[in-house]
Short mmCIF file of C-alpha atoms in Angstrom, two decimals:
data_model
loop_
_atom_site.label_atom_id
_atom_site.label_comp_id
_atom_site.label_asym_id
_atom_site.label_seq_id
_atom_site.Cartn_x
_atom_site.Cartn_y
_atom_site.Cartn_z
CA LEU A 208 218.18 145.11 273.04
CA GLU A 209 216.34 142.07 274.34
CA ARG A 210 219.63 140.17 274.58
CA LEU A 211 221.14 143.00 276.63
CA LEU A 212 218.09 143.13 278.89
CA GLU A 213 218.20 139.38 279.43
CA GLN A 214 221.89 139.62 280.36
CA ARG A 215 221.17 142.52 282.76
CA LEU A 216 218.33 140.61 284.43
CA HIS A 217 220.47 137.50 284.95
CA ASP A 218 223.40 139.61 286.14
CA TRP A 219 221.12 141.49 288.56
CA GLY A 220 219.52 138.29 289.84
CA LYS A 221 222.91 136.72 290.51
CA ALA A 222 224.30 139.86 292.20
CA THR A 223 221.27 140.42 294.43
CA GLY A 224 220.00 136.89 295.01
CA VAL A 225 216.62 137.81 293.52
CA GLN A 226 214.80 134.84 292.00
CA LEU A 227 213.92 135.79 288.44
CA ASP A 228 210.99 133.36 288.30
CA ALA A 229 209.28 134.96 291.31
CA PHE A 230 207.35 137.82 289.67
CA ASP A 231 203.65 138.15 288.83
CA VAL A 232 203.75 141.65 287.29
CA VAL A 233 206.33 143.66 285.34
CA LEU A 234 205.87 147.40 285.82
CA GLY A 235 207.67 149.61 283.32
CA VAL A 236 208.55 153.18 284.24
CA LEU A 237 207.56 155.54 281.42
CA THR A 238 209.05 156.07 279.01
CA GLY A 239 212.16 153.92 278.62
CA GLY A 240 211.16 151.30 281.18
CA ALA A 241 207.72 150.93 279.63
CA LEU A 242 209.40 150.09 276.32
CA LEU A 243 211.55 147.45 278.06
CA ALA A 244 208.79 145.96 280.24
CA PRO A 245 207.18 143.71 277.58
CA ALA A 246 210.59 142.23 276.72
CA ALA A 247 211.36 141.68 280.42
CA ALA A 248 208.00 139.96 280.82
CA ARG A 249 208.75 137.64 277.86
CA ILE A 250 212.19 136.82 279.25
CA LEU A 251 210.77 136.09 282.72
CA ASN A 252 207.55 134.44 281.47
CA VAL A 253 205.33 136.99 283.25
CA GLN A 254 201.83 137.50 281.86
CA VAL A 255 200.92 140.89 283.37
CA VAL A 256 202.70 143.99 282.06
CA THR A 257 201.74 147.55 282.94
CA HIS A 258 203.36 150.96 283.31
CA ILE A 259 203.71 153.89 285.68
CA ARG A 260 204.83 157.48 285.21
CA VAL A 261 206.97 159.10 287.89
CA SER A 262 207.66 162.82 287.56
CA ARG A 263 210.34 164.74 289.43
CA TYR A 264 211.70 168.23 289.70
CA ALA A 265 209.48 170.30 287.44
CA GLU A 266 212.17 172.98 287.34
CA ASP A 267 215.44 172.73 285.42
CA VAL A 268 217.90 170.35 287.07
CA TYR A 269 220.56 170.46 284.39
CA SER A 270 221.90 173.93 285.12
CA PRO A 271 224.54 174.32 287.87
CA ALA A 272 221.88 175.86 290.14
CA GLY A 273 219.49 173.00 289.37
CA VAL A 274 222.13 170.38 290.17
CA ALA A 275 222.91 172.22 293.42
CA ARG A 276 219.20 172.10 294.40
CA VAL A 277 219.13 168.34 293.82
CA VAL A 278 222.28 167.81 295.91
CA ILE A 279 220.92 169.98 298.73
CA ASP A 280 217.62 168.06 298.66
CA GLN A 281 219.54 164.79 298.86
CA LEU A 282 221.62 166.01 301.81
CA ARG A 283 218.49 167.19 303.62
CA GLY A 284 216.68 163.91 302.96
CA ARG A 285 214.05 165.64 300.79
CA HIS A 286 215.05 164.26 297.40
CA ASP A 287 212.42 161.51 297.36
CA ASP A 288 209.69 164.05 298.22
CA LYS A 289 210.15 165.52 294.72
CA TYR A 290 208.99 162.33 292.98
CA ILE A 291 205.29 162.15 292.14
CA VAL A 292 203.51 159.11 290.72
CA ARG A 293 201.33 159.99 287.72
CA ASP A 294 199.34 157.68 285.46
CA PRO A 295 199.48 154.80 287.95
CA PRO A 296 198.25 151.34 287.03
CA ASP A 297 195.05 150.04 288.56
CA ALA A 298 195.88 149.03 292.14
CA ALA A 299 193.98 145.76 291.63
CA LEU A 300 196.72 144.64 289.20
CA LEU A 301 199.30 144.92 291.99
CA HIS A 302 197.38 143.81 295.09
CA GLY A 303 198.84 140.59 296.49
CA LYS A 304 201.40 140.38 293.67
CA ARG A 305 205.18 140.24 293.37
CA VAL A 306 206.22 143.16 291.17
CA LEU A 307 209.34 143.81 289.14
CA ILE A 308 209.83 147.49 288.29
CA VAL A 309 211.88 147.99 285.11
CA ASP A 310 213.48 151.25 284.00
CA ASP A 311 216.02 152.10 281.33
CA ALA A 312 218.39 154.02 283.62
CA THR A 313 218.75 155.03 287.24
CA VAL A 314 221.14 157.27 289.12
CA SER A 315 219.77 157.97 292.59
CA GLY A 316 217.05 155.31 292.75
CA GLY A 317 214.39 157.96 293.50
CA THR A 318 212.12 156.94 290.63
CA LEU A 319 212.34 153.28 291.62
CA ARG A 320 211.62 154.10 295.27
CA ALA A 321 208.57 156.22 294.33
CA ALA A 322 207.21 153.43 292.12
CA ARG A 323 207.93 150.92 294.89
CA ARG A 324 206.05 153.00 297.46
CA PHE A 325 203.06 153.14 295.14
CA CYS A 326 203.12 149.36 294.63
CA LEU A 327 203.33 148.64 298.36
CA GLU A 328 200.49 151.09 299.09
CA ALA A 329 198.45 149.28 296.41
CA GLY A 330 198.98 146.02 298.30
CA ALA A 331 201.88 144.39 296.46
CA VAL A 332 203.56 141.77 298.65
CA ASP A 333 207.06 142.15 297.21
CA VAL A 334 208.61 144.77 294.95
CA LYS A 335 212.03 144.81 293.30
CA GLY A 336 213.52 147.35 290.92
CA VAL A 337 216.10 147.01 288.15
CA ALA A 338 217.37 149.30 285.41
CA LEU A 339 219.25 148.55 282.23
CA SER A 340 221.82 151.24 283.00
CA MET A 341 222.79 151.76 286.65
CA ASN A 342 225.27 154.55 287.19
CA ARG A 343 225.89 153.77 290.86
CA GLY A 344 225.18 150.08 291.07
CA TYR A 345 222.22 147.99 292.10
CA TRP A 346 219.60 149.61 294.28
CA ASP A 347 218.22 147.14 296.78
CA ALA A 348 214.47 147.67 296.46
CA THR A 349 213.85 145.81 299.70
CA ASP A 350 215.21 148.71 301.74
CA ASP A 351 212.93 150.64 304.05
CA GLY A 352 213.53 153.97 302.32
CA VAL A 353 215.89 155.04 305.09
CA ASN A 354 218.63 152.43 304.99
CA GLN A 355 219.51 152.30 301.32
CA ARG A 356 221.79 149.56 300.14
CA TRP A 357 223.80 149.88 296.97
CA MET A 358 225.75 147.08 295.38
CA PRO A 359 228.38 147.84 292.74
CA ALA A 360 227.15 147.16 289.22
CA ALA A 361 228.82 144.11 287.76
CA LYS A 362 230.37 144.54 284.34
CA LEU A 363 228.32 143.17 281.48
CA PRO A 364 229.83 141.55 278.41
CA LEU A 365 227.47 143.78 276.42
CA PRO A 366 227.40 147.58 276.63
CA CYS A 367 224.54 149.37 278.38
CA PHE A 368 222.78 150.82 275.39
CA THR A 369 219.25 151.84 274.48
CA PRO A 370 218.31 153.16 271.03
CA TRP A 371 216.68 156.23 272.62
CA GLY A 372 219.77 157.00 274.70
CA THR A 373 220.32 157.20 278.42
CA PHE A 374 221.73 159.95 280.58
#
């Protein structure tokens, strides 16, 4: 798993131009990202590792009606409003720091954007987000929340796999 994560980080850095030695904090999104965060920190030689929980859509989103609600929220620009940060790290850990958010999988980027907003509000100076499995490609975490930029995910020589599964 660590080998796959290392490959993903290098692949992501090359595709986005992000310097992998530029981070002060690795922030893992619970649950899968929090399991990956210590490994990412070892790979990148980052000393501070913490976690954040981001909840979304309390109601069922896996039924046809639930999927339709998500799509409608996305079309109306309300999708990100459904993401709520819970169990945040102490803001002092992030203030003035360059933060890498790590998650196991992402589809819309909503979880990464919610975590990014929290980090910026806590005073982080730079925030990037990466996931082991990216269904749509790379989300550019430097966007302003309005002008999203997606880059196609480059193929990895290793499969995107986590022992706990991804969606």
